[in-house]
């Protein structure tokens, strides 16, 4: 049996877990691959026109996946931390797909992820629905998810030690965990915290590979995945009320953490056009950066953003940071 | 304390509330283009339109002398929960340090803060009086809603154009003067007679067109932002009913879960046929009401949503499917500060024409053909 895992949204964070899990159960896992123009176009056509780019892209991946696999995996993320939730579009994701992709009928596997506090989303209960659908025993599910959780823990460790999500994914794919752990080194001229949801930052189509472009400019990158959950939340303590959305809080919390980090010279917020939660997250980040006195810029991208324009902007930003740093250094000397 | 509040729907209800608590009330002006401009100017660009409109309303109320603004916080996974905080920040940055914004979050989120707020707005009125007057207010809302439902059924058939709206305005004036429960019932009877004496055309049951209005609460309830859609439809000879009335909203949201009317739970259950879990905002209710309107024999649905509203985008994604499966035409209208009235009118008129044709037994195919064009050129979902 073939199951497609759309290479989009929380794929970037959870793929090692789901991949291991389904393989352990004997599925053949199909990864729909990086986003292409074709996938985006298909998704945009099927989806409602005003919806954010990430959902359009996800829809495209689902259409693609259904062509090559029997089933497609569309988890319904409701909550992984009390009392927060996910963006309403995540909570209604399988409904959106059923509404817009006709051929998905009866071929969507969508467990409800509704956990009080388990970022690892590895409670067998979540996946119990597979027993009914495919006749696995509960024990089989439990063992498979346990194995998946171990892999995910290693994956997270890699990120916390300084690998960004996409590089950690590479390590997972190649199996070279140990070497990669040793390879975490930093020798760029300036350090930038690139903040944003994994599906914005690592989707080469949405962010136009901003990370790679920055690295080529000699920039060290820090991202929110490198900040352990507890640390991120610790930084949010002084807010009267936390945001409702888990990953928005993590992005904001990590942002606050990096603003205090003397190594970090500037902050870039990567956001997709039409993102509701980011209207708020972005404003907070901007405000806090001003207070901390660190340069801040927003990269708002959508399916029409020109690449040339973006490169000019990040180059200007990096130049400014370098100049600032030199000025400071020469002062000290 | 000079108290004011956001303007939404029958705002005299909120006015009554604060009058009953013996505050000096600054009635916020009904939102206009100026309100919108002010709101847009001072709100974050990507905030939803209700946030911007309420921002504008606050600024106008402050101009009129308001010193305290009272609002609800909202909870659940949507942005509404941050309206209050965002507004407060903006007011501060505009230098209104002497204006207090009281935000009522759901009591279960923070009991202590809730009661502190209650104490503040109770204004020293003895509890027995508070309870008595709140009960009067509860009935006040109920009676006003009943009359509004009558208005929506009479307007399409009135002989003298505009008369119903005129009477409805008079009803508001009369209700505004109500102080006691006894007065309330008297005024209610009087107003009912006023409505019943409006001359109407006789229209055959099979020729009546009924449209249900569903969607996000602010754009559904506040006529100044939805261009007075109920009046527009009424004038086109269409009976309307909204998914939301203040009285029902109070019952659904402020009355404890076990005491809530069964109807609310039924609507949620119907909605869950398409959206399996509650996802914030009014998405599940929106779907539930679409199904409910269909079951009650309505001819079409108008779905109102703030542009890029998170939960309503989920609903919108499902509309073609729902429309097809339960066989009811749905017009989905996203609203933002750029939405023009003329444009909206054209779409509504086209939609009503389609409903009429369909009712007269023309085939569904014609209907779909007409719609395809709209879908291609507009960001409207019409099925
Ligand atoms: S968080 Fe933003 S980008 Fe992500 S699905 Fe929600 S609206 Fe879209
Ligand atoms: S329900 Fe829609 S309009 Fe209301 S806060 Fe959420 S996104 Fe904004």
XYZ file of C-alpha atoms in Angstrom, chain A residues 1 31-32 38 43 45 55 92 99 112 115 135 149 213 241 248-249 260-261 269 302 324:
22
model
C 0.000 0.000 0.000
C 7.394 11.921 -0.667
C 5.839 14.363 -3.129
C 3.332 22.973 -11.532
C -3.029 23.926 -5.924
C -6.506 26.345 -9.198
C -2.504 26.049 1.850
C -9.869 22.245 9.183
C -13.968 20.357 -0.254
C -6.804 14.088 14.777
C -2.720 16.579 22.608
C -6.860 -3.733 10.419
C 9.372 8.773 18.315
C 21.072 32.756 -0.372
C -1.733 36.494 27.234
C 3.363 31.385 16.270
C 4.310 31.328 19.932
C 18.923 38.757 23.708
C 21.662 36.713 22.047
C 10.720 37.499 9.524
C 3.579 34.957 -2.255
C 27.331 48.070 11.388
